PDB file of C-alpha atoms and ligand atoms in Angstrom:
ATOM      1  CA  MET N   1       6.800 133.163  26.502  1.00  0.00           C
ATOM      2  CA  LYS N   2       8.160 130.181  24.656  1.00  0.00           C
ATOM      3  CA  VAL N   3       7.568 129.437  20.986  1.00  0.00           C
ATOM      4  CA  VAL N   4       8.402 125.956  19.720  1.00  0.00           C
ATOM      5  CA  LYS N   5       8.231 125.027  16.073  1.00  0.00           C
ATOM      6  CA  ASP N   6       7.743 121.447  14.954  1.00  0.00           C
ATOM      7  CA  LYS N   7       7.691 121.471  11.150  1.00  0.00           C
ATOM      8  CA  ASP N   8       4.733 123.718  10.302  1.00  0.00           C
ATOM      9  CA  LEU N   9       3.127 123.574  13.755  1.00  0.00           C
ATOM     10  CA  CYS N  10       4.064 126.346  16.120  1.00  0.00           C
ATOM     11  CA  SER N  11       3.261 125.977  19.859  1.00  0.00           C
ATOM     12  CA  ILE N  12       3.093 129.208  21.836  1.00  0.00           C
ATOM     13  CA  LYS N  13       3.377 128.845  25.602  1.00  0.00           C
ATOM     14  CA  ILE N  14       2.678 131.835  27.834  1.00  0.00           C
ATOM     15  CA  PRO N  15       1.837 132.233  31.552  1.00  0.00           C
ATOM     16  CA  VAL N  16      -1.896 132.869  32.090  1.00  0.00           C
ATOM     17  CA  HIS N  17      -0.881 135.771  34.316  1.00  0.00           C
ATOM     18  CA  PRO N  18       2.505 137.489  34.713  1.00  0.00           C
ATOM     19  CA  PHE N  19       2.281 136.885  38.498  1.00  0.00           C
ATOM     20  CA  PHE N  20       1.272 133.231  38.277  1.00  0.00           C
ATOM     21  CA  ARG N  21       4.049 131.948  36.143  1.00  0.00           C
ATOM     22  CA  LYS N  22       3.469 128.307  37.023  1.00  0.00           C
ATOM     23  CA  MET N  23       0.284 128.027  35.010  1.00  0.00           C
ATOM     24  CA  SER N  24       0.651 128.482  31.288  1.00  0.00           C
ATOM     25  CA  VAL N  25      -1.705 128.484  28.372  1.00  0.00           C
ATOM     26  CA  TYR N  26      -0.872 127.178  24.911  1.00  0.00           C
ATOM     27  CA  CYS N  27      -1.952 128.633  21.583  1.00  0.00           C
ATOM     28  CA  TYR N  28      -1.147 126.885  18.332  1.00  0.00           C
ATOM     29  CA  PHE N  29      -0.354 128.415  14.970  1.00  0.00           C
ATOM     30  CA  VAL N  30      -0.292 126.385  11.797  1.00  0.00           C
ATOM     31  CA  ASP N  31      -0.738 127.283   8.143  1.00  0.00           C
ATOM     32  CA  GLY N  32      -2.338 130.689   8.823  1.00  0.00           C
ATOM     33  CA  LEU N  33      -4.642 129.361  11.552  1.00  0.00           C
ATOM     34  CA  LEU N  34      -4.302 130.425  15.187  1.00  0.00           C
ATOM     35  CA  ILE N  35      -6.025 128.101  17.656  1.00  0.00           C
ATOM     36  CA  ASP N  36      -6.801 130.167  20.771  1.00  0.00           C
ATOM     37  CA  THR N  37      -5.381 133.609  21.348  1.00  0.00           C
ATOM     38  CA  GLY N  38      -3.971 133.748  24.879  1.00  0.00           C
ATOM     39  CA  PRO N  39      -4.923 136.096  27.725  1.00  0.00           C
ATOM     40  CA  LYS N  40      -5.397 139.830  27.305  1.00  0.00           C
ATOM     41  CA  ILE N  41      -3.039 140.548  30.200  1.00  0.00           C
ATOM     42  CA  GLN N  42      -0.186 139.221  28.034  1.00  0.00           C
ATOM     43  CA  LYS N  43      -1.021 141.621  25.198  1.00  0.00           C
ATOM     44  CA  ARG N  44       2.418 143.234  25.049  1.00  0.00           C
ATOM     45  CA  LYS N  45       4.238 139.978  24.330  1.00  0.00           C
ATOM     46  CA  LEU N  46       1.539 138.300  22.269  1.00  0.00           C
ATOM     47  CA  SER N  47       0.816 141.284  20.024  1.00  0.00           C
ATOM     48  CA  ARG N  48       4.482 141.481  19.036  1.00  0.00           C
ATOM     49  CA  LEU N  49       4.465 137.793  18.118  1.00  0.00           C
ATOM     50  CA  TYR N  50       1.113 137.923  16.335  1.00  0.00           C
ATOM     51  CA  ARG N  51       2.251 140.831  14.167  1.00  0.00           C
ATOM     52  CA  SER N  52       5.122 138.658  12.960  1.00  0.00           C
ATOM     53  CA  LEU N  53       2.831 135.765  11.964  1.00  0.00           C
ATOM     54  CA  ASP N  54       0.544 135.658   8.953  1.00  0.00           C
ATOM     55  CA  ILE N  55      -2.694 135.028  10.846  1.00  0.00           C
ATOM     56  CA  GLN N  56      -5.566 134.511   8.413  1.00  0.00           C
ATOM     57  CA  THR N  57      -7.983 132.682  10.685  1.00  0.00           C
ATOM     58  CA  VAL N  58      -8.578 132.314  14.417  1.00  0.00           C
ATOM     59  CA  ALA N  59     -10.382 129.302  15.913  1.00  0.00           C
ATOM     60  CA  LEU N  60     -11.443 129.496  19.566  1.00  0.00           C
ATOM     61  CA  THR N  61     -11.876 126.471  21.805  1.00  0.00           C
ATOM     62  CA  HIS N  62     -14.032 128.429  24.282  1.00  0.00           C
ATOM     63  CA  HIS N  63     -14.682 131.895  25.643  1.00  0.00           C
ATOM     64  CA  HIS N  64     -12.442 131.953  28.768  1.00  0.00           C
ATOM     65  CA  ASP N  65     -10.054 134.885  28.824  1.00  0.00           C
ATOM     66  CA  ASP N  66      -6.881 132.787  28.891  1.00  0.00           C
ATOM     67  CA  HIS N  67      -7.963 131.334  25.527  1.00  0.00           C
ATOM     68  CA  ALA N  68      -9.965 134.149  23.906  1.00  0.00           C
ATOM     69  CA  GLY N  69      -8.630 137.271  25.652  1.00  0.00           C
ATOM     70  CA  MET N  70      -6.632 138.561  22.677  1.00  0.00           C
ATOM     71  CA  VAL N  71      -9.467 138.191  20.200  1.00  0.00           C
ATOM     72  CA  SER N  72     -10.477 141.893  20.246  1.00  0.00           C
ATOM     73  CA  TRP N  73      -6.931 142.969  19.591  1.00  0.00           C
ATOM     74  CA  LEU N  74      -6.606 140.461  16.748  1.00  0.00           C
ATOM     75  CA  ASP N  75      -9.896 141.609  15.261  1.00  0.00           C
ATOM     76  CA  GLU N  76      -8.916 145.289  15.398  1.00  0.00           C
ATOM     77  CA  GLN N  77      -5.308 144.983  14.319  1.00  0.00           C
ATOM     78  CA  LEU N  78      -5.115 141.991  11.970  1.00  0.00           C
ATOM     79  CA  SER N  79      -8.755 141.389  10.919  1.00  0.00           C
ATOM     80  CA  PRO N  80      -8.600 137.606  10.587  1.00  0.00           C
ATOM     81  CA  ARG N  81     -11.695 135.452  10.205  1.00  0.00           C
ATOM     82  CA  ILE N  82     -12.683 134.410  13.718  1.00  0.00           C
ATOM     83  CA  PHE N  83     -14.542 131.173  14.377  1.00  0.00           C
ATOM     84  CA  ALA N  84     -16.310 130.264  17.606  1.00  0.00           C
ATOM     85  CA  HIS N  85     -19.092 128.049  18.894  1.00  0.00           C
ATOM     86  CA  GLU N  86     -22.605 129.419  18.392  1.00  0.00           C
ATOM     87  CA  ARG N  87     -22.963 129.855  22.165  1.00  0.00           C
ATOM     88  CA  THR N  88     -19.701 131.775  22.546  1.00  0.00           C
ATOM     89  CA  ASN N  89     -20.479 135.330  23.570  1.00  0.00           C
ATOM     90  CA  LEU N  90     -17.715 137.834  22.848  1.00  0.00           C
ATOM     91  CA  SER N  91     -17.438 141.516  22.058  1.00  0.00           C
ATOM     92  CA  VAL N  92     -16.289 140.821  18.493  1.00  0.00           C
ATOM     93  CA  ASP N  93     -18.249 139.391  15.586  1.00  0.00           C
ATOM     94  CA  THR N  94     -17.435 135.730  15.081  1.00  0.00           C
ATOM     95  CA  GLU N  95     -18.368 133.153  12.489  1.00  0.00           C
ATOM     96  CA  ILE N  96     -20.067 130.059  13.840  1.00  0.00           C
ATOM     97  CA  TYR N  97     -18.391 126.712  13.252  1.00  0.00           C
ATOM     98  CA  THR N  98     -20.355 124.886  10.617  1.00  0.00           C
ATOM     99  CA  GLY N  99     -18.053 122.498   8.830  1.00  0.00           C
ATOM    100  CA  GLU N 100     -14.328 122.065   8.545  1.00  0.00           C
ATOM    101  CA  ILE N 101     -11.896 124.967   8.331  1.00  0.00           C
ATOM    102  CA  GLN N 102      -9.686 124.648   5.297  1.00  0.00           C
ATOM    103  CA  THR N 103      -6.211 126.210   5.271  1.00  0.00           C
ATOM    104  CA  PRO N 104      -3.841 125.935   2.273  1.00  0.00           C
ATOM    105  CA  ASN N 105      -2.339 122.628   3.473  1.00  0.00           C
ATOM    106  CA  HIS N 106      -4.606 121.354   6.213  1.00  0.00           C
ATOM    107  CA  LYS N 107      -8.165 120.932   7.280  1.00  0.00           C
ATOM    108  CA  PHE N 108      -9.517 121.259  10.802  1.00  0.00           C
ATOM    109  CA  ILE N 109     -12.755 119.751  12.020  1.00  0.00           C
ATOM    110  CA  PRO N 110     -14.440 121.413  15.005  1.00  0.00           C
ATOM    111  CA  ILE N 111     -15.751 118.875  17.528  1.00  0.00           C
ATOM    112  CA  SER N 112     -18.339 120.207  19.929  1.00  0.00           C
ATOM    113  CA  THR N 113     -17.323 119.026  23.414  1.00  0.00           C
ATOM    114  CA  PRO N 114     -19.406 120.761  26.081  1.00  0.00           C
ATOM    115  CA  ALA N 115     -18.090 120.030  29.590  1.00  0.00           C
ATOM    116  CA  HIS N 116     -15.565 122.591  30.795  1.00  0.00           C
ATOM    117  CA  THR N 117     -17.867 125.234  29.285  1.00  0.00           C
ATOM    118  CA  HIS N 118     -21.076 124.973  27.230  1.00  0.00           C
ATOM    119  CA  ASP N 119     -19.271 126.436  24.200  1.00  0.00           C
ATOM    120  CA  HIS N 120     -16.224 124.183  24.216  1.00  0.00           C
ATOM    121  CA  VAL N 121     -14.831 122.914  20.920  1.00  0.00           C
ATOM    122  CA  CYS N 122     -11.851 120.678  20.111  1.00  0.00           C
ATOM    123  CA  MET N 123     -10.153 120.863  16.706  1.00  0.00           C
ATOM    124  CA  LEU N 124      -9.126 117.745  14.796  1.00  0.00           C
ATOM    125  CA  GLU N 125      -6.661 117.716  11.905  1.00  0.00           C
ATOM    126  CA  PRO N 126      -7.542 114.252  10.560  1.00  0.00           C
ATOM    127  CA  ASP N 127      -4.718 113.844   8.032  1.00  0.00           C
ATOM    128  CA  ARG N 128      -1.991 114.532  10.575  1.00  0.00           C
ATOM    129  CA  GLY N 129      -3.849 113.015  13.532  1.00  0.00           C
ATOM    130  CA  TRP N 130      -3.640 116.184  15.612  1.00  0.00           C
ATOM    131  CA  LEU N 131      -6.274 116.890  18.226  1.00  0.00           C
ATOM    132  CA  PHE N 132      -6.275 120.313  19.873  1.00  0.00           C
ATOM    133  CA  SER N 133      -8.235 119.713  23.039  1.00  0.00           C
ATOM    134  CA  GLY N 134      -8.518 123.143  24.696  1.00  0.00           C
ATOM    135  CA  ASP N 135      -9.495 122.578  28.325  1.00  0.00           C
ATOM    136  CA  MET N 136     -11.013 119.107  27.857  1.00  0.00           C
ATOM    137  CA  TYR N 137      -7.927 117.583  29.377  1.00  0.00           C
ATOM    138  CA  ILE N 138      -5.706 119.234  31.965  1.00  0.00           C
ATOM    139  CA  THR N 139      -5.196 116.298  34.290  1.00  0.00           C
ATOM    140  CA  PRO N 140      -6.585 112.746  34.141  1.00  0.00           C
ATOM    141  CA  TYR N 141      -7.666 113.085  37.787  1.00  0.00           C
ATOM    142  CA  PRO N 142      -9.471 116.391  38.309  1.00  0.00           C
ATOM    143  CA  LYS N 143     -10.672 117.008  41.854  1.00  0.00           C
ATOM    144  CA  VAL N 144     -12.057 120.517  41.516  1.00  0.00           C
ATOM    145  CA  PHE N 145     -14.641 121.946  39.155  1.00  0.00           C
ATOM    146  CA  LEU N 146     -16.075 125.304  38.252  1.00  0.00           C
ATOM    147  CA  LYS N 147     -19.691 125.720  39.329  1.00  0.00           C
ATOM    148  CA  ASN N 148     -21.114 124.978  35.888  1.00  0.00           C
ATOM    149  CA  GLU N 149     -18.772 122.156  34.945  1.00  0.00           C
ATOM    150  CA  SER N 150     -20.512 118.834  34.652  1.00  0.00           C
ATOM    151  CA  VAL N 151     -19.113 115.357  35.196  1.00  0.00           C
ATOM    152  CA  SER N 152     -21.752 113.843  32.906  1.00  0.00           C
ATOM    153  CA  SER N 153     -20.888 116.251  30.092  1.00  0.00           C
ATOM    154  CA  TYR N 154     -17.199 115.413  30.499  1.00  0.00           C
ATOM    155  CA  ILE N 155     -18.014 111.719  30.269  1.00  0.00           C
ATOM    156  CA  CYS N 156     -20.086 112.230  27.085  1.00  0.00           C
ATOM    157  CA  SER N 157     -17.513 114.500  25.446  1.00  0.00           C
ATOM    158  CA  LEU N 158     -14.557 112.267  26.372  1.00  0.00           C
ATOM    159  CA  LYS N 159     -16.420 109.314  24.823  1.00  0.00           C
ATOM    160  CA  GLU N 160     -16.734 111.360  21.630  1.00  0.00           C
ATOM    161  CA  LEU N 161     -13.014 112.162  21.667  1.00  0.00           C
ATOM    162  CA  LYS N 162     -12.143 108.503  22.191  1.00  0.00           C
ATOM    163  CA  LYS N 163     -13.869 107.643  18.912  1.00  0.00           C
ATOM    164  CA  LEU N 164     -11.710 110.072  16.932  1.00  0.00           C
ATOM    165  CA  ASP N 165      -8.707 108.965  14.985  1.00  0.00           C
ATOM    166  CA  PHE N 166      -5.927 111.083  16.494  1.00  0.00           C
ATOM    167  CA  THR N 167      -2.322 110.365  17.373  1.00  0.00           C
ATOM    168  CA  SER N 168      -1.121 113.620  18.968  1.00  0.00           C
ATOM    169  CA  LEU N 169      -3.041 115.441  21.666  1.00  0.00           C
ATOM    170  CA  TYR N 170      -2.321 119.142  22.164  1.00  0.00           C
ATOM    171  CA  GLY N 171      -3.793 120.555  25.362  1.00  0.00           C
ATOM    172  CA  GLY N 172      -4.628 124.145  26.158  1.00  0.00           C
ATOM    173  CA  HIS N 173      -2.484 124.121  29.304  1.00  0.00           C
ATOM    174  CA  GLU N 174      -0.239 121.118  28.787  1.00  0.00           C
ATOM    175  CA  GLY N 175       1.174 121.391  25.289  1.00  0.00           C
ATOM    176  CA  LEU N 176       1.777 118.045  23.607  1.00  0.00           C
ATOM    177  CA  ILE N 177       0.450 115.383  25.983  1.00  0.00           C
ATOM    178  CA  PRO N 178       2.456 112.132  25.922  1.00  0.00           C
ATOM    179  CA  ASN N 179       0.181 109.066  25.535  1.00  0.00           C
ATOM    180  CA  GLY N 180      -2.752 111.353  24.765  1.00  0.00           C
ATOM    181  CA  ARG N 181      -5.137 108.554  23.793  1.00  0.00           C
ATOM    182  CA  GLU N 182      -4.426 106.595  26.979  1.00  0.00           C
ATOM    183  CA  MET N 183      -4.802 109.736  29.074  1.00  0.00           C
ATOM    184  CA  ILE N 184      -8.237 110.468  27.606  1.00  0.00           C
ATOM    185  CA  ALA N 185      -9.303 106.891  28.426  1.00  0.00           C
ATOM    186  CA  GLU N 186      -7.782 107.209  31.906  1.00  0.00           C
ATOM    187  CA  LYS N 187      -9.714 110.397  32.631  1.00  0.00           C
ATOM    188  CA  LEU N 188     -12.924 108.817  31.379  1.00  0.00           C
ATOM    189  CA  ASN N 189     -12.482 105.770  33.647  1.00  0.00           C
ATOM    190  CA  TYR N 190     -11.610 107.948  36.615  1.00  0.00           C
ATOM    191  CA  LEU N 191     -14.679 110.187  36.154  1.00  0.00           C
ATOM    192  CA  GLU N 192     -17.022 107.225  35.713  1.00  0.00           C
ATOM    193  CA  SER N 193     -15.772 105.394  38.789  1.00  0.00           C
ATOM    194  CA  THR N 194     -15.629 108.536  40.952  1.00  0.00           C
ATOM    195  CA  ARG N 195     -19.157 109.518  39.937  1.00  0.00           C
ATOM    196  CA  LYS N 196     -20.386 106.044  40.833  1.00  0.00           C
ATOM    197  CA  GLU N 197     -18.853 106.239  44.306  1.00  0.00           C
ATOM    198  CA  VAL N 198     -20.171 109.775  44.945  1.00  0.00           C
ATOM    199  CA  VAL N 199     -23.684 108.750  43.884  1.00  0.00           C
ATOM    200  CA  ARG N 200     -23.482 105.718  46.173  1.00  0.00           C
ATOM    201  CA  LEU N 201     -22.506 107.839  49.180  1.00  0.00           C
ATOM    202  CA  HIS N 202     -25.098 110.481  48.307  1.00  0.00           C
ATOM    203  CA  GLN N 203     -27.823 107.838  48.175  1.00  0.00           C
ATOM    204  CA  LEU N 204     -26.677 106.524  51.544  1.00  0.00           C
ATOM    205  CA  GLY N 205     -27.426 109.985  52.921  1.00  0.00           C
ATOM    206  CA  TYR N 206     -23.932 111.416  53.290  1.00  0.00           C
ATOM    207  CA  LYS N 207     -23.751 115.211  53.149  1.00  0.00           C
ATOM    208  CA  ASP N 208     -21.678 116.857  50.394  1.00  0.00           C
ATOM    209  CA  ARG N 209     -18.923 117.952  52.791  1.00  0.00           C
ATOM    210  CA  GLU N 210     -18.665 114.445  54.234  1.00  0.00           C
ATOM    211  CA  ILE N 211     -18.326 113.043  50.731  1.00  0.00           C
ATOM    212  CA  VAL N 212     -15.568 115.577  49.988  1.00  0.00           C
ATOM    213  CA  LYS N 213     -13.723 114.451  53.126  1.00  0.00           C
ATOM    214  CA  ARG N 214     -13.992 110.796  52.180  1.00  0.00           C
ATOM    215  CA  ILE N 215     -13.138 111.096  48.492  1.00  0.00           C
ATOM    216  CA  PHE N 216     -10.817 114.113  48.322  1.00  0.00           C
ATOM    217  CA  PRO N 217      -9.431 114.452  51.866  1.00  0.00           C
ATOM    218  CA  ARG N 218      -6.435 116.555  50.837  1.00  0.00           C
ATOM    219  CA  LYS N 219      -6.558 120.261  50.046  1.00  0.00           C
ATOM    220  CA  VAL N 220      -6.197 121.101  46.355  1.00  0.00           C
ATOM    221  CA  ARG N 221      -3.884 123.886  45.257  1.00  0.00           C
ATOM    222  CA  LEU N 222      -6.170 125.183  42.505  1.00  0.00           C
ATOM    223  CA  GLU N 223      -8.989 125.502  45.020  1.00  0.00           C
ATOM    224  CA  LEU N 224      -6.818 127.664  47.270  1.00  0.00           C
ATOM    225  CA  MET N 225      -5.367 129.683  44.387  1.00  0.00           C
ATOM    226  CA  THR N 226      -8.808 130.534  42.985  1.00  0.00           C
ATOM    227  CA  PHE N 227     -10.412 131.164  46.394  1.00  0.00           C
ATOM    228  CA  GLY N 228     -12.871 128.350  45.809  1.00  0.00           C
ATOM    229  CA  LEU N 229     -13.883 129.262  42.276  1.00  0.00           C
ATOM    230  CA  PHE N 230     -12.682 125.763  41.447  1.00  0.00           C
ATOM    231  CA  SER N 231     -13.812 123.499  44.285  1.00  0.00           C
ATOM    232  CA  ARG N 232     -14.129 119.879  45.368  1.00  0.00           C
ATOM    233  CA  LEU N 233     -17.678 120.645  46.451  1.00  0.00           C
ATOM    234  CA  ASN N 234     -18.624 121.693  42.887  1.00  0.00           C
ATOM    235  CA  PHE N 235     -17.194 118.416  41.642  1.00  0.00           C
ATOM    236  CA  ILE N 236     -19.124 116.298  44.192  1.00  0.00           C
ATOM    237  CA  ARG N 237     -22.424 118.099  43.549  1.00  0.00           C
ATOM    238  CA  SER N 238     -22.109 117.722  39.805  1.00  0.00           C
ATOM    239  CA  CYS N 239     -21.781 113.929  40.178  1.00  0.00           C
ATOM    240  CA  TYR N 240     -25.355 113.460  41.346  1.00  0.00           C
ATOM    241  CA  SER N 241     -27.084 116.576  40.031  1.00  0.00           C
ATOM    242  CA  ASP N 242     -26.894 115.819  36.323  1.00  0.00           C
TER     243      ASP N 242
HETATM  244 ZN1   ZN K   1     -11.120 127.397  30.245  1.00  0.00          ZN
END
């Protein structure tokens, strides 16, 4: 686990799983607010850290365990207010995002951004220009999707993010993303042009697996690591099904 402090913003980086140390998740703590909680499997390390922080409020970007896994522990041990999207389904009672979350020195505006999950939310601190983007951006060129991820929803949500006035982009797996604004635009362009090409091939009668071979001929590590939970086929199908 690595904790980096930049003025009042604290970035907490921890592997999503002790055995898969290459992939990390980031939680952010600022002014009493914890954005995402980290995975339950890292409870030993995270609980020690969380006890040392004055956590008043928790804001979740979405329900996946690597982001929301510690929420039960936080609820039981530290009793903060916990905010989540109205469609987030967890074992603890949460408050639904309605308007901005005010902390002593900051305000945070939840931005509904369904795409990665139906309950995904980004958090904008407008005065400082911080955007906490959860899993909206991991790479500008995704090739694999979860079954329910939707290219069209990504395109809509990325267009919403582009309109926001932010200067620093903090990702859920990347930390501070250099050139965040450009990267959001890059991902949007990539998804739009890839979707167009997939739809073209689909309309020409190509089968999904043939389209995969043409567009993403190389194997993708995440697809292998997750035994196909994330797959190129999911990505291709989502391009023409929504
Ligand atoms: Zn996720």
